Amino acid sequence: AAAAIAQNGSVQGKSPNIGGVSLELFVKLSRDLDTEGRYLFFNAIANQLRYPNSHTHYLSCVLLNLFQASQDKEIVREQVTRVLIERLIVNKPHPWGLLITFIELIKNSTYDIWRHEFVRSSKEIEQLFQSVARFCLPQQGGGAGGAQGAGNAPGLSDMPALRGQGASQ
């Protein structure tokens, strides 16, 4: 195990090495399945985003990597986001892994979710994204999201889509 960690450069606290065959399989499924199959596939992954453990961390990274790897298929990104949003608009409590995955998706500039067309497809959808982001991201000076590990998230005023939108609650 130590040799594998040394070879992969994976250390505790960093993202697991999910490259290779396993990620290729996930990417192939996300590209080759039809719309309904892909939706069910992403739901099956999201069902595993629960409490803090290595399994949740791995599948959170898989979902985020699928979002990032689908640069040529916007529908894949839209479906990943839809699955997460559908689970966040229902009543609390939300699973820890779901919150952490969504927070990472909206605050990490690598994923740049705010520039995608599906976020702004209609005024209602854009307001929904802003509302969920407002819930998930802690406000400066206090936490509103209740998710552990999100204390250093930027305020809503730092996000391009939320500037000037009255981000205070």
XYZ file of C-alpha atoms in Angstrom:
169
model
C 0.000 0.000 0.000
C 2.832 2.386 0.825
C 4.375 1.784 -2.600
C 1.055 2.558 -4.301
C 0.692 5.794 -2.327
C 4.260 6.788 -3.165
C 3.752 5.968 -6.844
C 0.417 7.799 -7.144
C 1.477 10.727 -5.007
C -1.753 10.379 -3.069
C -1.554 11.598 0.498
C -4.254 11.803 3.127
C -6.348 14.916 2.516
C -5.733 15.016 -1.228
C -7.974 13.707 -3.957
C -7.767 9.979 -4.541
C -6.223 8.789 -7.758
C -9.334 7.898 -9.725
C -7.684 7.946 -13.110
C -7.015 4.910 -15.192
C -9.474 2.200 -16.052
C -12.110 3.051 -13.442
C -12.439 6.657 -14.604
C -12.393 5.552 -18.246
C -15.310 3.234 -17.478
C -17.274 5.991 -15.752
C -16.574 8.440 -18.603
C -17.541 5.855 -21.236
C -20.810 5.151 -19.456
C -21.584 8.858 -19.124
C -20.977 9.351 -22.854
C -22.557 6.191 -24.253
C -25.721 5.846 -22.198
C -28.872 7.492 -23.479
C -30.344 10.415 -21.556
C -32.464 8.304 -19.201
C -29.694 5.768 -18.571
C -27.213 8.543 -17.820
C -29.689 10.169 -15.417
C -30.113 6.869 -13.555
C -26.320 6.359 -13.555
C -25.709 9.781 -11.989
C -28.488 9.166 -9.461
C -26.839 5.888 -8.452
C -23.579 7.755 -7.829
C -25.353 10.562 -5.948
C -27.056 7.976 -3.718
C -23.594 7.169 -2.361
C -22.767 10.754 -1.358
C -23.496 10.348 2.320
C -21.412 10.769 5.460
C -17.650 11.499 5.569
C -15.713 8.398 4.530
C -13.416 7.268 1.728
C -16.305 5.835 -0.313
C -18.137 9.179 -0.321
C -14.921 11.029 -1.121
C -14.139 8.711 -4.028
C -17.587 9.018 -5.605
C -17.667 12.770 -5.046
C -14.391 12.980 -6.966
C -15.801 10.692 -9.665
C -18.850 12.922 -10.129
C -16.720 16.066 -10.254
C -14.327 14.433 -12.716
C -17.245 13.360 -14.920
C -18.429 16.960 -14.917
C -14.965 18.156 -15.896
C -14.271 15.384 -18.436
C -17.424 16.098 -20.429
C -16.174 19.262 -22.094
C -17.702 18.320 -25.443
C -21.062 17.144 -24.036
C -22.863 19.929 -22.206
C -25.822 17.603 -21.514
C -23.596 15.501 -19.225
C -22.680 18.565 -17.168
C -26.299 19.627 -17.048
C -27.427 16.198 -15.844
C -24.751 15.987 -13.136
C -25.831 19.392 -11.883
C -29.520 18.480 -12.132
C -29.076 15.376 -9.994
C -27.320 17.400 -7.287
C -29.801 20.309 -7.413
C -32.831 17.989 -7.244
C -31.530 16.592 -3.981
C -30.737 19.999 -2.505
C -34.131 21.605 -3.131
C -35.949 19.063 -0.978
C -36.298 19.375 2.778
C -33.277 19.148 5.047
C -31.186 17.421 6.306
C -28.976 16.976 3.284
C -26.271 14.310 3.256
C -22.818 15.678 4.026
C -21.271 14.277 0.819
C -23.956 15.850 -1.346
C -23.354 19.283 0.182
C -19.586 19.024 -0.132
C -19.817 17.916 -3.770
C -22.164 20.752 -4.714
C -20.116 23.332 -2.804
C -16.994 22.180 -4.628
C -18.813 22.396 -7.957
C -19.997 25.963 -7.417
C -16.991 27.467 -5.664
C -14.097 25.841 -7.545
C -13.154 27.840 -10.632
C -11.953 24.627 -12.307
C -15.578 23.666 -12.949
C -16.710 27.229 -13.745
C -20.367 26.294 -13.389
C -21.600 29.883 -13.605
C -20.573 30.242 -17.255
C -22.656 27.308 -18.517
C -25.751 28.055 -20.535
C -28.013 25.688 -18.572
C -27.516 27.806 -15.432
C -29.065 30.761 -17.250
C -31.591 28.938 -19.412
C -34.428 30.803 -17.703
C -34.812 33.366 -14.956
C -36.394 30.755 -12.644
C -33.495 28.315 -13.106
C -30.935 31.039 -12.473
C -32.765 32.074 -9.294
C -32.890 28.427 -8.201
C -29.111 28.098 -8.606
C -28.555 31.319 -6.688
C -30.894 30.200 -3.917
C -29.171 26.828 -3.537
C -25.749 28.510 -3.680
C -26.880 30.952 -1.000
C -27.896 28.018 1.190
C -24.750 25.963 0.574
C -22.088 28.647 0.772
C -21.537 30.261 4.136
C -21.922 34.009 4.307
C -18.905 36.052 5.297
C -18.914 36.437 9.046
C -20.927 33.283 9.707
C -21.853 29.929 8.257
C -25.213 29.464 6.591
C -24.583 26.153 4.922
C -23.891 23.998 7.918
C -21.412 21.910 5.929
C -18.151 21.084 7.574
C -15.033 22.123 5.765
C -16.739 24.935 3.898
C -15.669 27.704 6.247
C -13.164 29.104 3.773
C -15.616 29.298 0.879
C -15.877 32.655 -0.850
C -18.824 34.877 -0.098
C -21.639 35.105 -2.601
C -20.431 38.501 -3.733
C -17.261 36.796 -5.024
C -19.251 34.692 -7.496
C -19.795 36.243 -10.946
C -23.452 35.242 -11.231
C -24.339 36.583 -7.815
C -22.690 40.011 -7.799
C -25.229 42.728 -7.313
C -28.013 40.224 -6.661
C -28.554 41.105 -3.006
C -26.559 38.188 -1.630
C -27.314 38.912 2.007
C -30.085 36.946 3.666
